[in-house]
Short mmCIF file of C-alpha atoms and ligand atoms in Angstrom, two decimals:
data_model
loop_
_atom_site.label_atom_id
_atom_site.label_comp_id
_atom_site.label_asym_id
_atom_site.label_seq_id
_atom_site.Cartn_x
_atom_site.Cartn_y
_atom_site.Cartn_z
CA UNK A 718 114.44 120.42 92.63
CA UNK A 719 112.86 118.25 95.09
CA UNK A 720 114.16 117.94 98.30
CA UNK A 721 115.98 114.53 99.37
CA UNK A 722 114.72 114.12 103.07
CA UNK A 723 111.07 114.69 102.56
CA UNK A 724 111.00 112.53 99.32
CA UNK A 725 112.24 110.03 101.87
CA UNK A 726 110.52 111.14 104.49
CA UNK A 727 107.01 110.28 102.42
CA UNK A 728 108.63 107.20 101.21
CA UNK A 729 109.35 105.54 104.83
CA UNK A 730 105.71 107.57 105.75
CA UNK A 731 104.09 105.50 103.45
CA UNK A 732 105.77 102.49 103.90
CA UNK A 733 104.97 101.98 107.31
CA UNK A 734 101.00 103.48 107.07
CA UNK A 735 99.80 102.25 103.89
CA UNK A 736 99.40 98.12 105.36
CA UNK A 737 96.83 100.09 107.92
CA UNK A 738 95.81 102.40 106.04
CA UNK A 739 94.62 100.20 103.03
CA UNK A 740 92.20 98.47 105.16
CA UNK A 741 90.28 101.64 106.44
CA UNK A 742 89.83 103.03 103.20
CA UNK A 743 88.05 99.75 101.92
CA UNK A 744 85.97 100.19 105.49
CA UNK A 745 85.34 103.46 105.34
CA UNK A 746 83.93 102.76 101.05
CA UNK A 747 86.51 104.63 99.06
CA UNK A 748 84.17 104.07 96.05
CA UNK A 749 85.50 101.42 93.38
CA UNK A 750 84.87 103.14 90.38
CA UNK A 751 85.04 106.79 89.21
CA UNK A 752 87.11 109.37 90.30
CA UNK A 753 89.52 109.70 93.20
CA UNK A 754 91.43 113.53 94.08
CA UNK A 755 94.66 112.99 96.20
CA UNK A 756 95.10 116.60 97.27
CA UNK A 757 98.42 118.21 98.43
CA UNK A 758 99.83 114.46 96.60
CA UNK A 759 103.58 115.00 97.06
CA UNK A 760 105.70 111.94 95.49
CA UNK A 761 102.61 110.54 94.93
CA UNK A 762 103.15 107.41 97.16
CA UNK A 763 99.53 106.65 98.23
CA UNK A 764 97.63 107.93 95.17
CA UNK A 765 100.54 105.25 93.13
CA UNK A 766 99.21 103.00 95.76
CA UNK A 767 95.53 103.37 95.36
CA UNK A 768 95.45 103.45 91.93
CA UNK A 769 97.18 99.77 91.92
CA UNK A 770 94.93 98.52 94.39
CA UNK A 771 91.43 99.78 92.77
CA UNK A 772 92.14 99.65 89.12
CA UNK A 773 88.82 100.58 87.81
CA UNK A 774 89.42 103.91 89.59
CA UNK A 775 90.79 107.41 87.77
CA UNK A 776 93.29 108.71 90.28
CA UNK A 777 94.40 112.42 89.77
CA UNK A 778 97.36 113.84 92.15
CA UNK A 779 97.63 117.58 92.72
CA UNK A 780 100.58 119.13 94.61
CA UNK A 781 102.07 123.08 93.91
CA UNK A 782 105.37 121.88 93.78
CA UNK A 783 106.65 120.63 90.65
CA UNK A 784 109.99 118.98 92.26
CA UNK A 785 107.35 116.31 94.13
CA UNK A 786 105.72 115.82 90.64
CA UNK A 787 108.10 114.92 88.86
CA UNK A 788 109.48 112.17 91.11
CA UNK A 789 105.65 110.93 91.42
CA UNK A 790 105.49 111.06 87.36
CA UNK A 791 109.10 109.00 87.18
CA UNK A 792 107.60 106.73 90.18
CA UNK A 793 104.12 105.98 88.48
CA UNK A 794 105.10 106.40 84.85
CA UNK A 795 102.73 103.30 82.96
CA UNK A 796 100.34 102.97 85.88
CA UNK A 797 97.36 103.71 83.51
CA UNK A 798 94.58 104.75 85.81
CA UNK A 799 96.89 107.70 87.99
CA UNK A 800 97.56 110.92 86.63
CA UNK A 801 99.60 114.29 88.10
CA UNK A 802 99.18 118.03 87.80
CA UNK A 803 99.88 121.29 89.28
CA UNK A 804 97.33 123.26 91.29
CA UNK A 805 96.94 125.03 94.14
CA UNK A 806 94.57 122.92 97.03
CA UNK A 807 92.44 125.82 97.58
CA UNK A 808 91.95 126.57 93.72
CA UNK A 809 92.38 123.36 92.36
CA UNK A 810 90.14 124.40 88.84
CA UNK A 811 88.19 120.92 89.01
CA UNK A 812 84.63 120.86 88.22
CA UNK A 813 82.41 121.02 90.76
CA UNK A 814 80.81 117.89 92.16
CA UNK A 815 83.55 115.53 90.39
CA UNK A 816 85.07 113.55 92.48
CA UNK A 817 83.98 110.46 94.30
CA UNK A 818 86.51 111.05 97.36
CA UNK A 819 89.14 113.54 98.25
CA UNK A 820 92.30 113.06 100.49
CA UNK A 821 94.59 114.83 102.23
CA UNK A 822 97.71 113.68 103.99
CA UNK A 823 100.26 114.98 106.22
CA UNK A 824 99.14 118.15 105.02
CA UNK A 825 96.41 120.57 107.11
CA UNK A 826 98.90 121.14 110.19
CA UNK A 827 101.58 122.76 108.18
CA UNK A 828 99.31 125.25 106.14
CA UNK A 829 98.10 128.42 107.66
CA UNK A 830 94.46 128.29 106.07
CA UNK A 831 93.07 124.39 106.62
CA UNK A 832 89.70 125.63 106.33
CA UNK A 833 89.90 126.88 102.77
CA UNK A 834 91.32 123.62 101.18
CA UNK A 835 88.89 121.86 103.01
CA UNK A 836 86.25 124.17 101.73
CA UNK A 837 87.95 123.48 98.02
CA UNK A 838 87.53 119.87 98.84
CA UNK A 839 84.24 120.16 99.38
CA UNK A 840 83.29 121.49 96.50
CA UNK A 841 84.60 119.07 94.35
CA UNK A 842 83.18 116.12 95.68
CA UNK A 843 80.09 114.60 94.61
CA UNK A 844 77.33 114.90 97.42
CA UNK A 845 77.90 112.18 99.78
CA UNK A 846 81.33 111.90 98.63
CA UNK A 847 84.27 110.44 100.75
CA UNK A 848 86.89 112.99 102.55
CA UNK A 849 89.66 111.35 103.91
CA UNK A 850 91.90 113.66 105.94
CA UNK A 851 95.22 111.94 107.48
CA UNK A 852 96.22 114.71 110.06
CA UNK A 853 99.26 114.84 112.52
CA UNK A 854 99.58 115.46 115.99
CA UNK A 855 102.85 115.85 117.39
CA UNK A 856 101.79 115.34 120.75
CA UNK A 857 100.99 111.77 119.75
CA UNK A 858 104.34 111.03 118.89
CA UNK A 859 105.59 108.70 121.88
CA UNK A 860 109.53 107.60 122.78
CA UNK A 861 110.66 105.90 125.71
CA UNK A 862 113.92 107.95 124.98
CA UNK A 863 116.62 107.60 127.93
CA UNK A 864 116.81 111.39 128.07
CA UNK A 865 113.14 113.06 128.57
CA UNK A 866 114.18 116.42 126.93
CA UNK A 867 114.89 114.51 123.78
CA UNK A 868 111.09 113.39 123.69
CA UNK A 869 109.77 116.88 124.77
CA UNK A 870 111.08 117.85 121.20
CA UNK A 871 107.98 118.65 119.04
CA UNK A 872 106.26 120.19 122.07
CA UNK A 873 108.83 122.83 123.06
CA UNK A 874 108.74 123.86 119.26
CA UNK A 875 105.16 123.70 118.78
CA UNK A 876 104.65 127.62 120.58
CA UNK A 877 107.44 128.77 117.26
CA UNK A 878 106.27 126.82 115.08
CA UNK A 879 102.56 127.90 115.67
CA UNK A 880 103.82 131.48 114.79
CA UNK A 881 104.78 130.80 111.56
CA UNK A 882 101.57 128.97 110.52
CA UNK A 883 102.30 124.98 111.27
CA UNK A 884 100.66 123.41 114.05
CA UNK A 885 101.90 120.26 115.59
CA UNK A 886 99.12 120.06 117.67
CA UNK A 887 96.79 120.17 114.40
CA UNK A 888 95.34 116.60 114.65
CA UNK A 889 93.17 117.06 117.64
CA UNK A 890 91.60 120.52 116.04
CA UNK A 891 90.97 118.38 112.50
CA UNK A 892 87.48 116.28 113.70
CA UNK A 893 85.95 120.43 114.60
CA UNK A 894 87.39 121.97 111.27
CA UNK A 895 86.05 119.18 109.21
CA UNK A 896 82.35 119.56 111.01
CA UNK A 897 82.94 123.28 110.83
CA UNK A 898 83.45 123.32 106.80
CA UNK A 899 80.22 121.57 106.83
CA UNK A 900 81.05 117.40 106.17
CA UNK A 901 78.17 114.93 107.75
CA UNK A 902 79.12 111.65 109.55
CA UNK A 903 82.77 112.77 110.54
CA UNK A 904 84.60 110.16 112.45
CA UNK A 905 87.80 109.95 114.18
CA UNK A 906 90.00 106.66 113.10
CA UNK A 907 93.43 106.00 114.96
CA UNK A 908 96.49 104.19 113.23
CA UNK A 909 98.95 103.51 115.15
CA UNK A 910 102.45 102.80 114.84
CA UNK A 911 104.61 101.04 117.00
CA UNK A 912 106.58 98.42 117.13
CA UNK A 913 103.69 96.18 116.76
CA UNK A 914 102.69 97.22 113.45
CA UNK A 915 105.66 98.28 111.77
CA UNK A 916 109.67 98.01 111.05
CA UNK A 917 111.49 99.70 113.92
CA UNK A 918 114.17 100.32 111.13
CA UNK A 919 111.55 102.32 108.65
CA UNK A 920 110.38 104.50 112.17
CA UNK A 921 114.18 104.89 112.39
CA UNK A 922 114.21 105.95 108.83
CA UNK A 923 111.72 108.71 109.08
CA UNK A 924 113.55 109.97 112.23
CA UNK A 925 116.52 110.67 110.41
CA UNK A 926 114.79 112.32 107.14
CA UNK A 927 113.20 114.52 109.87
CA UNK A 928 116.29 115.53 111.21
CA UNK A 929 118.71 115.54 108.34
CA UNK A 930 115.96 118.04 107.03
CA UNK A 931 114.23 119.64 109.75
CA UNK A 932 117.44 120.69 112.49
CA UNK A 933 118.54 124.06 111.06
CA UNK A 934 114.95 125.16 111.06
CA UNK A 935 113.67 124.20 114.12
CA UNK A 936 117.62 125.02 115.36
CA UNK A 937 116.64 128.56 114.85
CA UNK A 938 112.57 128.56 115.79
CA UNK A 939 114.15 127.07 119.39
CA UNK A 940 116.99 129.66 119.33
CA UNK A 941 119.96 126.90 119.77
CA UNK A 942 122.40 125.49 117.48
CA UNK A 943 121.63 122.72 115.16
CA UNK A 944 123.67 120.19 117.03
CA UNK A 945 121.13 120.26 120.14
CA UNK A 946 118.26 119.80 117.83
CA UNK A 947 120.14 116.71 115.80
CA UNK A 948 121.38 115.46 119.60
CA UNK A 949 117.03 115.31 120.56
CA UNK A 950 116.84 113.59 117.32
CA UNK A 951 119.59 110.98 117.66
CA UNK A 952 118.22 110.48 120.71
CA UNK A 953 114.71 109.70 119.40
CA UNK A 954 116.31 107.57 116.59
CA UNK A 955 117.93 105.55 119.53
CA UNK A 956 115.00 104.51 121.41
CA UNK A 957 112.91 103.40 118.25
CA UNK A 958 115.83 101.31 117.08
CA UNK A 959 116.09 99.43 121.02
CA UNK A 960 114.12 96.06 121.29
CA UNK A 961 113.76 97.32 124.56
CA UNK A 962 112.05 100.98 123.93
CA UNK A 963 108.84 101.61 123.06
CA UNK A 964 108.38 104.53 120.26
CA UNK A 965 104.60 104.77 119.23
CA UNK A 966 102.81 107.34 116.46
CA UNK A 967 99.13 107.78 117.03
CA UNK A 968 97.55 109.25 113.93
CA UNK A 969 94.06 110.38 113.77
CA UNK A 970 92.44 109.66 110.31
CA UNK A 971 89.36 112.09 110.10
CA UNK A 972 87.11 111.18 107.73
CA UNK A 973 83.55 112.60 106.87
CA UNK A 974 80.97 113.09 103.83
CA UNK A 975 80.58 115.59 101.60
CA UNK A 976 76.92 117.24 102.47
CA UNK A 977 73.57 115.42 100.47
CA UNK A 978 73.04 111.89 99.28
CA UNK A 979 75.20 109.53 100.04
CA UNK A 980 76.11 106.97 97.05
CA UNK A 981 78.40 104.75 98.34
C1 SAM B 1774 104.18 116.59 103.70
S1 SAM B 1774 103.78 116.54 102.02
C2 SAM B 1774 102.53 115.27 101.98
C3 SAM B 1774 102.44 114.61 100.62
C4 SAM B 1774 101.39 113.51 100.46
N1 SAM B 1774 100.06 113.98 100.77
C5 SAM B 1774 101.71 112.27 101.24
O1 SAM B 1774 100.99 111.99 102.21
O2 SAM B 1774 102.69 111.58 100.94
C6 SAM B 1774 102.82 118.01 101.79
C7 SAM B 1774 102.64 118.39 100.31
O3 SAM B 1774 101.70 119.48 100.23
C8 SAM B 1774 102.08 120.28 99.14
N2 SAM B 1774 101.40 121.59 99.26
C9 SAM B 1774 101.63 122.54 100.18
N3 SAM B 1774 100.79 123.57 99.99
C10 SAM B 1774 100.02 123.27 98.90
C11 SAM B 1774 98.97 123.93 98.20
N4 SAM B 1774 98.54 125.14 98.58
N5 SAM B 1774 98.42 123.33 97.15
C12 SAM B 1774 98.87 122.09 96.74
N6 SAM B 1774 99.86 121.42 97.35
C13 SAM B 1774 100.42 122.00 98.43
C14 SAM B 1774 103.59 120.32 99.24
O4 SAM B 1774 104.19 120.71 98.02
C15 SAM B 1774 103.90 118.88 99.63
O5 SAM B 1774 104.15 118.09 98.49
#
């Protein structure tokens, strides 16, 4: 069974990244035709996406958690060019050399072995093929909340956190691990969200998701009861939804080629 507050978490994710993000993958040449992975997919919300804006593509999702496929099957069902299966990111089974681009989003900072899905990705693209890597960076999450401890949130868990394999601080790392698994041409592209450039309502959104799903655990990585960690997050939700506050999400996009010709 899929889990309520990070299908909406991905929904209100997407929602507010896709109008920016849409442009920088027709920059950066996602290719037009062929074949297009969406690795660690989820609900599906940006593969759906793609495959309605580049029709002539073949889109193929491919998460290890059946609850997120089968709300991304339901979601997608009739879009002809977008298809969903089951695989591990670091075994996916693909052929080698297949794809025309890979992505991954949201994904690298919470699993404890980056390097081997990006070594997986690698292998299936086609030589110069496009990898698209949407990282996160906790530390680039900013709130002009009225209480600073409420904004120190995702850097006084990032030491427990760390422990257990996630790292909030995984954006910053992504541009070296992508050059170390061997990609050419790597570049670092910000989106950012802020009140400029999206809904305060859907950043509002997300906050709560995060919290409605995320306070127990991050309750007991800090070592204090739940209510603290929901108080940080109200607080957080507070400041995005005042006119007055700034909130801002800086989100480094690293993207990079797959070693030998490029044919873009
Ligand atoms: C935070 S979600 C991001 C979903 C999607 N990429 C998006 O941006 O909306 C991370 C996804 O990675 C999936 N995942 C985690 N480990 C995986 C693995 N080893 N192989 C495939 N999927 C994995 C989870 O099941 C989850 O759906």
């Amino acid at each position: 069974m899929e889990d309520p507050t990070m299908v909406g978490t991905l929904a209100a994710q997407a929602e507010m990244i896709w109008p920016l993000e849409r442009p920088l993958l027709e920059s950066l040449g996602l290719p037009e035709r062929g074949t297009v992975l969406d690795l660690c997919c989820g609900t599906g919300e940006v593969a759906g996406r793609i495959a309605r804006a580049w029709p002539a593509l073949t889109v193929l999702g491919i998460d290890l958690f059946e609850g997120h496929l089968g709300v991304a099957r339901r979601a997608h069902a009739g879009v002809r060019n977008l298809s969903f299966a089951a695989g591990d990111a670091r075994a996916t089974g693909l052929p080698a050399g297949s794809q025309g681009a890979v992505l991954l989003r949201h994904v690298l900072h919470a699993l404890p072995w980056p390097e081997a899905v990006l070594t997986e990705a690698q292998r299936v693209l086609r030589p110069g093929g496009l990898l698209y890597v949407l990282a996160e960076d906790y530390q680039g999450l900013f709130f002009d909340a009225e209480d600073a401890e409420h904004a120190r949130l995702f850097v006084d868990v990032r030491p427990a956190l760390l422990a257990r394999g996630t790292d909030l601080f995984h954006g910053r790392t992504a541009f070296r691990q992508v050059r170390a698994a061997g990609f050419q041409d790597v570049r670092v592209h910000s989106l950012v969200l802020d009140p400029g450039t999206v809904e305060r309502g859907t950043f509002a959104r997300m906050l709560r998701y995060w919290r409605d799903g995320y306070d127990a655990f991050l309750a007991e990585s800090l070592g204090v009861p739940p209510e603290r960690v929901r108080a940080r997050f109200d607080g957080l939700i507070a400041a995005a939804e005042d006119p007055e506050r700034y909130v801002g999400w800086w989100i480094p996009v690293v993207a990079g080629r797959a070693p030998g010709p490029s044919h873009r």
